[in-house]
Structure formats: structure tokens, C-alpha cells
Amino acid sequence: MATKKIKKVETPIDQRETFVSLQKSFADSEISVEEKLKTLYALQEADSAIDKIVQLRGELPAEVETLENELADLKARLAQGTAVIDAYNQTIAEKKAHGDDANFG
């Protein structure tokens, strides 16, 4: 009885790899079942870590957007207030310039 040897195929992983092709490559490799299980366990741990990060992130993007909008509104109010103050200062300067002729008491 002849034993058929499976030739290990080394393929670099790139953006065009699909899960199915990676799975087939992994299944056809000469890696022992123990190593495959260890690799699968490591992948599951990484997936769980990603899930925890996504869960911790939660509504953070929405909160950041809300704070950015609030900051933009506050900056707009500040600009309006600064414009009003500048207008008052200009009026005061004009009144002082014309007030030299007036008798203030």
C-alpha cells in the first residue's frame, strides 16, 4: 500500500486571498492536527479580542461627533460674541473721538 504524500504549498497571503482558499490551503498542508487546533485557537482568541474592542468602542464615534458639533456651535457663538464686542468697542472709540467737543460735566 503506497502512502500518498501531500505536498505543502506555501502561498503568501495578500489582499486577494479568500477565506475559502486559505481554508483549503490550510487543510491540505502537512501541519499536524494539533498545530491546526492551536492555530484555530489563536485565531479564535484574536477574534474575541477584536469583539471586545468593538464592544468597548461602543457609541464612542457617535459621542465624538456630538462633541465636535457642540464645539463647532460654541466656536460660532464665540465668533458672534467677539463681533458684537468689536462693534461696541468701535462705537465707543467713535463716541470718544467725537466726545472731545462735548462737555461731560
PDB file of C-alpha atoms in Angstrom:
ATOM      1  CA  MET A   1       0.000   0.000   0.000  1.00  0.00           C
ATOM      2  CA  ALA A   2       1.538   3.262  -1.132  1.00  0.00           C
ATOM      3  CA  THR A   3       1.193   6.328   1.061  1.00  0.00           C
ATOM      4  CA  LYS A   4       0.291   9.437  -0.832  1.00  0.00           C
ATOM      5  CA  LYS A   5       2.286  12.403   0.411  1.00  0.00           C
ATOM      6  CA  ILE A   6       0.646  15.766   0.345  1.00  0.00           C
ATOM      7  CA  LYS A   7       2.958  18.444  -0.867  1.00  0.00           C
ATOM      8  CA  LYS A   8       2.931  21.527   1.324  1.00  0.00           C
ATOM      9  CA  VAL A   9       2.060  24.573  -0.717  1.00  0.00           C
ATOM     10  CA  GLU A  10       3.382  27.887   0.557  1.00  0.00           C
ATOM     11  CA  THR A  11       1.308  30.770  -0.691  1.00  0.00           C
ATOM     12  CA  PRO A  12       1.758  34.297   0.577  1.00  0.00           C
ATOM     13  CA  ILE A  13      -1.368  35.875   1.969  1.00  0.00           C
ATOM     14  CA  ASP A  14      -2.372  39.025   0.186  1.00  0.00           C
ATOM     15  CA  GLN A  15      -5.493  41.125  -0.205  1.00  0.00           C
ATOM     16  CA  ARG A  16      -6.847  38.865  -2.955  1.00  0.00           C
ATOM     17  CA  GLU A  17      -6.862  35.740  -0.755  1.00  0.00           C
ATOM     18  CA  THR A  18     -10.270  34.467   0.166  1.00  0.00           C
ATOM     19  CA  PHE A  19     -11.229  32.588   3.270  1.00  0.00           C
ATOM     20  CA  VAL A  20     -12.054  29.511   1.200  1.00  0.00           C
ATOM     21  CA  SER A  21      -8.641  29.438  -0.492  1.00  0.00           C
ATOM     22  CA  LEU A  22      -6.904  29.942   2.850  1.00  0.00           C
ATOM     23  CA  GLN A  23      -9.028  27.202   4.400  1.00  0.00           C
ATOM     24  CA  LYS A  24      -8.224  24.786   1.563  1.00  0.00           C
ATOM     25  CA  SER A  25      -4.527  25.630   1.727  1.00  0.00           C
ATOM     26  CA  PHE A  26      -4.580  25.102   5.489  1.00  0.00           C
ATOM     27  CA  ALA A  27      -6.494  21.814   5.215  1.00  0.00           C
ATOM     28  CA  ASP A  28      -4.194  20.423   2.512  1.00  0.00           C
ATOM     29  CA  SER A  29      -0.999  21.314   4.340  1.00  0.00           C
ATOM     30  CA  GLU A  30       1.216  18.916   6.238  1.00  0.00           C
ATOM     31  CA  ILE A  31       0.563  20.629   9.543  1.00  0.00           C
ATOM     32  CA  SER A  32      -0.453  18.208  12.258  1.00  0.00           C
ATOM     33  CA  VAL A  33      -3.958  18.249  13.682  1.00  0.00           C
ATOM     34  CA  GLU A  34      -2.528  19.521  16.966  1.00  0.00           C
ATOM     35  CA  GLU A  35      -0.891  22.503  15.252  1.00  0.00           C
ATOM     36  CA  LYS A  36      -4.067  23.200  13.291  1.00  0.00           C
ATOM     37  CA  LEU A  37      -6.068  23.229  16.520  1.00  0.00           C
ATOM     38  CA  LYS A  38      -3.537  25.542  18.179  1.00  0.00           C
ATOM     39  CA  THR A  39      -3.727  27.873  15.199  1.00  0.00           C
ATOM     40  CA  LEU A  40      -7.519  27.789  15.253  1.00  0.00           C
ATOM     41  CA  TYR A  41      -7.495  28.555  18.979  1.00  0.00           C
ATOM     42  CA  ALA A  42      -5.160  31.514  18.413  1.00  0.00           C
ATOM     43  CA  LEU A  43      -7.466  32.814  15.671  1.00  0.00           C
ATOM     44  CA  GLN A  44     -10.473  32.492  17.968  1.00  0.00           C
ATOM     45  CA  GLU A  45      -8.630  34.408  20.701  1.00  0.00           C
ATOM     46  CA  ALA A  46      -7.780  37.179  18.228  1.00  0.00           C
ATOM     47  CA  ASP A  47     -11.407  37.297  17.079  1.00  0.00           C
ATOM     48  CA  SER A  48     -12.588  37.520  20.691  1.00  0.00           C
ATOM     49  CA  ALA A  49     -10.135  40.357  21.346  1.00  0.00           C
ATOM     50  CA  ILE A  50     -11.482  42.229  18.318  1.00  0.00           C
ATOM     51  CA  ASP A  51     -15.048  41.716  19.568  1.00  0.00           C
ATOM     52  CA  LYS A  52     -14.073  43.136  22.982  1.00  0.00           C
ATOM     53  CA  ILE A  53     -12.516  46.208  21.343  1.00  0.00           C
ATOM     54  CA  VAL A  54     -15.630  46.786  19.236  1.00  0.00           C
ATOM     55  CA  GLN A  55     -17.793  46.403  22.341  1.00  0.00           C
ATOM     56  CA  LEU A  56     -15.622  48.827  24.353  1.00  0.00           C
ATOM     57  CA  ARG A  57     -15.703  51.301  21.492  1.00  0.00           C
ATOM     58  CA  GLY A  58     -19.494  51.166  21.597  1.00  0.00           C
ATOM     59  CA  GLU A  59     -21.060  54.502  20.888  1.00  0.00           C
ATOM     60  CA  LEU A  60     -17.771  56.386  21.030  1.00  0.00           C
ATOM     61  CA  PRO A  61     -17.845  57.529  17.375  1.00  0.00           C
ATOM     62  CA  ALA A  62     -21.324  58.994  17.866  1.00  0.00           C
ATOM     63  CA  GLU A  63     -20.254  60.695  21.102  1.00  0.00           C
ATOM     64  CA  VAL A  64     -17.204  62.179  19.372  1.00  0.00           C
ATOM     65  CA  GLU A  65     -19.388  63.508  16.551  1.00  0.00           C
ATOM     66  CA  THR A  66     -21.782  65.073  19.075  1.00  0.00           C
ATOM     67  CA  LEU A  67     -18.906  66.759  20.902  1.00  0.00           C
ATOM     68  CA  GLU A  68     -17.424  68.013  17.630  1.00  0.00           C
ATOM     69  CA  ASN A  69     -20.794  69.535  16.679  1.00  0.00           C
ATOM     70  CA  GLU A  70     -21.095  71.138  20.117  1.00  0.00           C
ATOM     71  CA  LEU A  71     -17.572  72.557  19.782  1.00  0.00           C
ATOM     72  CA  ALA A  72     -18.414  73.996  16.357  1.00  0.00           C
ATOM     73  CA  ASP A  73     -21.535  75.636  17.822  1.00  0.00           C
ATOM     74  CA  LEU A  74     -19.530  77.122  20.702  1.00  0.00           C
ATOM     75  CA  LYS A  75     -16.921  78.473  18.279  1.00  0.00           C
ATOM     76  CA  ALA A  76     -19.688  80.084  16.224  1.00  0.00           C
ATOM     77  CA  ARG A  77     -21.166  81.685  19.362  1.00  0.00           C
ATOM     78  CA  LEU A  78     -17.715  82.924  20.365  1.00  0.00           C
ATOM     79  CA  ALA A  79     -17.205  84.480  16.933  1.00  0.00           C
ATOM     80  CA  GLN A  80     -20.599  86.214  17.196  1.00  0.00           C
ATOM     81  CA  GLY A  81     -19.797  87.497  20.686  1.00  0.00           C
ATOM     82  CA  THR A  82     -16.400  88.741  19.544  1.00  0.00           C
ATOM     83  CA  ALA A  83     -18.040  90.572  16.629  1.00  0.00           C
ATOM     84  CA  VAL A  84     -20.518  92.263  18.996  1.00  0.00           C
ATOM     85  CA  ILE A  85     -17.700  93.305  21.347  1.00  0.00           C
ATOM     86  CA  ASP A  86     -15.668  94.655  18.430  1.00  0.00           C
ATOM     87  CA  ALA A  87     -18.695  96.658  17.244  1.00  0.00           C
ATOM     88  CA  TYR A  88     -19.190  98.127  20.751  1.00  0.00           C
ATOM     89  CA  ASN A  89     -15.502  98.974  21.018  1.00  0.00           C
ATOM     90  CA  GLN A  90     -15.656 100.705  17.652  1.00  0.00           C
ATOM     91  CA  THR A  91     -18.740 102.670  18.732  1.00  0.00           C
ATOM     92  CA  ILE A  92     -17.021 103.666  21.979  1.00  0.00           C
ATOM     93  CA  ALA A  93     -13.929 104.810  20.084  1.00  0.00           C
ATOM     94  CA  GLU A  94     -16.118 106.877  17.727  1.00  0.00           C
ATOM     95  CA  LYS A  95     -18.024 108.433  20.649  1.00  0.00           C
ATOM     96  CA  LYS A  96     -14.735 109.293  22.387  1.00  0.00           C
ATOM     97  CA  ALA A  97     -13.381 110.871  19.218  1.00  0.00           C
ATOM     98  CA  HIS A  98     -16.495 112.972  18.791  1.00  0.00           C
ATOM     99  CA  GLY A  99     -16.907 113.482  22.521  1.00  0.00           C
ATOM    100  CA  ASP A 100     -13.845 115.718  22.814  1.00  0.00           C
ATOM    101  CA  ASP A 101     -16.051 118.594  21.765  1.00  0.00           C
ATOM    102  CA  ALA A 102     -18.816 117.694  24.212  1.00  0.00           C
ATOM    103  CA  ASN A 103     -18.928 118.803  27.778  1.00  0.00           C
ATOM    104  CA  PHE A 104     -19.136 115.807  30.112  1.00  0.00           C
ATOM    105  CA  GLY A 105     -19.642 117.775  33.228  1.00  0.00           C
TER     106      GLY A 105
END
